[in-house]
PDB file of C-alpha atoms in Angstrom:
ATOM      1  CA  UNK A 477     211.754 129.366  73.300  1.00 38.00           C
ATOM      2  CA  UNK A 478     208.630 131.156  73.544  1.00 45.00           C
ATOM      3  CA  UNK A 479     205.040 128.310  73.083  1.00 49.00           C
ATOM      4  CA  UNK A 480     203.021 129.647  70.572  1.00 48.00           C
ATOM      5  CA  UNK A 481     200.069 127.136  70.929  1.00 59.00           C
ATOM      6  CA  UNK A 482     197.806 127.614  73.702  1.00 69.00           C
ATOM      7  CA  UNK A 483     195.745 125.509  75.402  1.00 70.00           C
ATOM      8  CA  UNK A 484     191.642 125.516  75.113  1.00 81.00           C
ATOM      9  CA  UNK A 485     190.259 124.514  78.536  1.00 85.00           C
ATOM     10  CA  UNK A 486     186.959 122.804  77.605  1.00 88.00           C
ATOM     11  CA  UNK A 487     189.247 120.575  75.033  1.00 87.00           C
ATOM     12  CA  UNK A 488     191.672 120.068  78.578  1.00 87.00           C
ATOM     13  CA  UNK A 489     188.491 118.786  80.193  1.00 89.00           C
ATOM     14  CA  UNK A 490     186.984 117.137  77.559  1.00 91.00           C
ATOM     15  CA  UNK A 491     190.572 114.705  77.043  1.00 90.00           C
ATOM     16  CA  UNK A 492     191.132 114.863  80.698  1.00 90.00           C
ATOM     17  CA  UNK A 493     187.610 113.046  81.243  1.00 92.00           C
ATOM     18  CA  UNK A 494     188.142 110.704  77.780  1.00 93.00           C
ATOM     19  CA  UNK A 495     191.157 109.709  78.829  1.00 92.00           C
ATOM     20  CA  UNK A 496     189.645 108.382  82.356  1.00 93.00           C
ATOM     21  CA  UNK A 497     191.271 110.340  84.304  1.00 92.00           C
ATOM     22  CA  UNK A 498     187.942 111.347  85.723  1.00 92.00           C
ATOM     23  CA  UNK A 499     187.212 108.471  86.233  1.00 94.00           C
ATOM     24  CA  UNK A 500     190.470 107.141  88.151  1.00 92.00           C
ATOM     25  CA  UNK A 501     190.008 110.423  90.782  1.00 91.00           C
ATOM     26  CA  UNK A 502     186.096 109.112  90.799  1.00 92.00           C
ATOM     27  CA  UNK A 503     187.023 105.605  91.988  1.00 93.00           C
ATOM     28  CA  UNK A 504     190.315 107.023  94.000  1.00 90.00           C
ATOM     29  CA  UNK A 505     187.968 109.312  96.041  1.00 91.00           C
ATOM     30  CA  UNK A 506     185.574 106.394  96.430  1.00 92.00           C
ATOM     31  CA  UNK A 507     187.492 104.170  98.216  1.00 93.00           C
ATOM     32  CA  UNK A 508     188.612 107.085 100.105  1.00 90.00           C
ATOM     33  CA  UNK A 509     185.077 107.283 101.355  1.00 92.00           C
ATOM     34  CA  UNK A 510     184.609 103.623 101.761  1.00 93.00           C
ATOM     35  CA  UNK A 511     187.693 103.287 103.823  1.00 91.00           C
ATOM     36  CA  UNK A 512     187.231 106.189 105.987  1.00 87.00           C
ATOM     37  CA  UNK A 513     183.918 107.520 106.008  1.00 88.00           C
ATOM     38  CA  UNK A 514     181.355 104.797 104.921  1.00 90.00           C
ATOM     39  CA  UNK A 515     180.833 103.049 108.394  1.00 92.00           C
ATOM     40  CA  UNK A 516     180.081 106.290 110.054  1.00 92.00           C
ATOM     41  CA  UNK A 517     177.286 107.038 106.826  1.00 94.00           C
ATOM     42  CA  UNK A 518     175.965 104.165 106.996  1.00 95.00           C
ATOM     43  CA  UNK A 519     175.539 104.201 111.095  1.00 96.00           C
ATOM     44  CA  UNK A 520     173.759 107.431 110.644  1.00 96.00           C
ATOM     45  CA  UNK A 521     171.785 105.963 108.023  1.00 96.00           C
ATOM     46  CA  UNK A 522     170.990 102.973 110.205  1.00 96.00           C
ATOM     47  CA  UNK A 523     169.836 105.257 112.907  1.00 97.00           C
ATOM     48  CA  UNK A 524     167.450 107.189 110.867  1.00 97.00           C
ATOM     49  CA  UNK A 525     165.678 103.949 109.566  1.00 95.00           C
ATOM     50  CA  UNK A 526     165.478 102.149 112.987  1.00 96.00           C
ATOM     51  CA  UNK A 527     163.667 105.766 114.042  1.00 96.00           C
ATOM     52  CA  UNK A 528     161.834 106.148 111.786  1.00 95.00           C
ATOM     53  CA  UNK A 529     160.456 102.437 111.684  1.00 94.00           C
ATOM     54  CA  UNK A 530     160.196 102.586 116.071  1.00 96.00           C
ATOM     55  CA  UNK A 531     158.063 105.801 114.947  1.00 95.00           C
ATOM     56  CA  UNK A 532     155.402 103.628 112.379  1.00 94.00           C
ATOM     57  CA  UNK A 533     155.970 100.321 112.907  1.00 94.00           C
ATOM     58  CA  UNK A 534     153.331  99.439 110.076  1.00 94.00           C
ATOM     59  CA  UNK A 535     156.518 100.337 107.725  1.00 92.00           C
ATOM     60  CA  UNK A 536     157.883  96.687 108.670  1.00 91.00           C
ATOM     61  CA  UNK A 537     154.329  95.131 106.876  1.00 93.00           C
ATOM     62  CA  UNK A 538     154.267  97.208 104.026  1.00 91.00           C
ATOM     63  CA  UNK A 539     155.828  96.594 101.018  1.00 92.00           C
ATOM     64  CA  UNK A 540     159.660  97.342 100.834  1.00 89.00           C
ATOM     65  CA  UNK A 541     158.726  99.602  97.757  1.00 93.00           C
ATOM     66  CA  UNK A 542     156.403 101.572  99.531  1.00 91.00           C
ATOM     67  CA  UNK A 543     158.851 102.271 102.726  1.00 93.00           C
ATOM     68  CA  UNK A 544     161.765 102.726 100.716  1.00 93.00           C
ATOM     69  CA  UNK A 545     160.587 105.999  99.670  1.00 95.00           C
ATOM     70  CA  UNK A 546     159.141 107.398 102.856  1.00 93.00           C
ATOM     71  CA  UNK A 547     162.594 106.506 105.201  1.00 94.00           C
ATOM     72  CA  UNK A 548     164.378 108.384 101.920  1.00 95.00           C
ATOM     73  CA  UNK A 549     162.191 111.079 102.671  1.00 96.00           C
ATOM     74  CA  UNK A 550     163.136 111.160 106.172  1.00 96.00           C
ATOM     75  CA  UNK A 551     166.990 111.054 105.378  1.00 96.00           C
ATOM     76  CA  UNK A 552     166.566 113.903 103.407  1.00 96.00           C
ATOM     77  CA  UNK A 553     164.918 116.203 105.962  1.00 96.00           C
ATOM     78  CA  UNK A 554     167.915 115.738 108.246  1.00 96.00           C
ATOM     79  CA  UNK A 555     171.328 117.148 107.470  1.00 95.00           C
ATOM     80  CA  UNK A 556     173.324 113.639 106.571  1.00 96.00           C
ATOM     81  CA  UNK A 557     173.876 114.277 103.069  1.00 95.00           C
ATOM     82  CA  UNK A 558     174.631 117.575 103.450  1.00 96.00           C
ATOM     83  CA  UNK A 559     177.162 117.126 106.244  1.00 94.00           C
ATOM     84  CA  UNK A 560     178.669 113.569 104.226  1.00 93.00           C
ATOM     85  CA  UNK A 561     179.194 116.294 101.659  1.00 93.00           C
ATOM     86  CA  UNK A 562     181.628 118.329 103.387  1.00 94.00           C
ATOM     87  CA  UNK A 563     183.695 115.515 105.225  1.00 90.00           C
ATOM     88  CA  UNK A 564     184.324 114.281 101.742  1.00 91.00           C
ATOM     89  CA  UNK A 565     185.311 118.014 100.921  1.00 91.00           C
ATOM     90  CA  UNK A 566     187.042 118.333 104.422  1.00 91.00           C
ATOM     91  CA  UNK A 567     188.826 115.157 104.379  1.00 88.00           C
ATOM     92  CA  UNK A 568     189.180 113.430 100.842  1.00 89.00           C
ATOM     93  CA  UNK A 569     188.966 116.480  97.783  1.00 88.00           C
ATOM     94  CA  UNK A 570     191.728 118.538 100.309  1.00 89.00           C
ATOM     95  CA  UNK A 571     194.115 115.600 100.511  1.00 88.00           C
ATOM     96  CA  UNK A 572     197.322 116.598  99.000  1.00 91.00           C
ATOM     97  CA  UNK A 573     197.793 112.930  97.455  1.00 86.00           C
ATOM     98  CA  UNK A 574     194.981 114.008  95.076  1.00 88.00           C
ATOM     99  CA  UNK A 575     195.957 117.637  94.461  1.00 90.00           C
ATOM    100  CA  UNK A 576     198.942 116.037  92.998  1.00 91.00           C
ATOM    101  CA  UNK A 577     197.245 113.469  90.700  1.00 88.00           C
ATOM    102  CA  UNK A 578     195.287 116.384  89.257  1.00 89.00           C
ATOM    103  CA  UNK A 579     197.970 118.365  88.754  1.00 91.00           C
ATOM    104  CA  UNK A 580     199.709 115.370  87.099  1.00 92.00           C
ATOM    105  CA  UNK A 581     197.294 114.317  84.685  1.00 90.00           C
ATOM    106  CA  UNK A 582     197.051 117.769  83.584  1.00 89.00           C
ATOM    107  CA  UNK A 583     200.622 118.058  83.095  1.00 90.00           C
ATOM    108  CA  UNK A 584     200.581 115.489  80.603  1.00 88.00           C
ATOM    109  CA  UNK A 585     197.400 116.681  78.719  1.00 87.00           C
ATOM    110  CA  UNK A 586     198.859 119.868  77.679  1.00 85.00           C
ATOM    111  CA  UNK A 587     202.146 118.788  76.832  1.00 83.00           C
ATOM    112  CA  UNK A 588     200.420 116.665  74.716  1.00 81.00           C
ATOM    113  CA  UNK A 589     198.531 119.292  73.214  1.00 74.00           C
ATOM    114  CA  UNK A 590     201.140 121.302  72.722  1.00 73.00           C
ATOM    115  CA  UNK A 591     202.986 118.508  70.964  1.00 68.00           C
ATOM    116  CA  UNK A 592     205.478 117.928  73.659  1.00 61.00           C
ATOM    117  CA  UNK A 593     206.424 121.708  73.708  1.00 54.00           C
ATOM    118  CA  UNK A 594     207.248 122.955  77.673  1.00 52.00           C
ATOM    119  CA  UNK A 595     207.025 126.172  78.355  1.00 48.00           C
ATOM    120  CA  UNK A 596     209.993 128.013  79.453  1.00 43.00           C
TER     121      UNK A 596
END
């Protein structure tokens, strides 16, 4: 039996994300992070501070609110973000575990919105 009904992709996404499935990859990938790659991030992070503060040590009197800002500002001029970025793309998005949950959940969304119809 040929399906007749197709599927619209932005309504896919739109019940993919309603139905939290977003949101369970979100939090999978999370504690993905925090169990593999978090100490490392925040070590970095660490190091960047204590440099930054051994560089102006008049950030230790000043108001948190005010040095906040400026050892953000250093964290962005070097490359952490950009290089926590691709270990999560490296190591967590590329794991096959979560290939498979994607693949899953969309699965399931389009046989339900092709009222249980497979294709065949």
């Amino acid at each position: 039996m040929e399906l007749n009904k197709t599927v619209n992709v932005e309504d896919l996404v739109t019940r993919f994300k309603r139905e939290g499935h977003f949101d369970r990859l979100r939090k999978l990938v999370l504690e993905t992070f925090k169990e593999k790659e978090s100490e490392g991030f925040a070590e970095q992070l660490r190091t960047i501070a204590e440099t930054e503060l051994e560089k102006d040590p008049s950030l230790k009197m000043k108001d948190h609110f005010r040095t906040a800002p400026l050892i953000a500002g250093a964290v962005d001029r070097t490359s952490l973000y950009e290089n926590t970025m691709e270990n999560i793309k490296n190591n967590i998005l590329s794991q096959e575990e979560l290939k498979v949950n994607v693949r899953e959940a969309i699965k399931q969304l389009c046989y339900k919105e092709t009222d249980g119809h497979q294709e065949t």
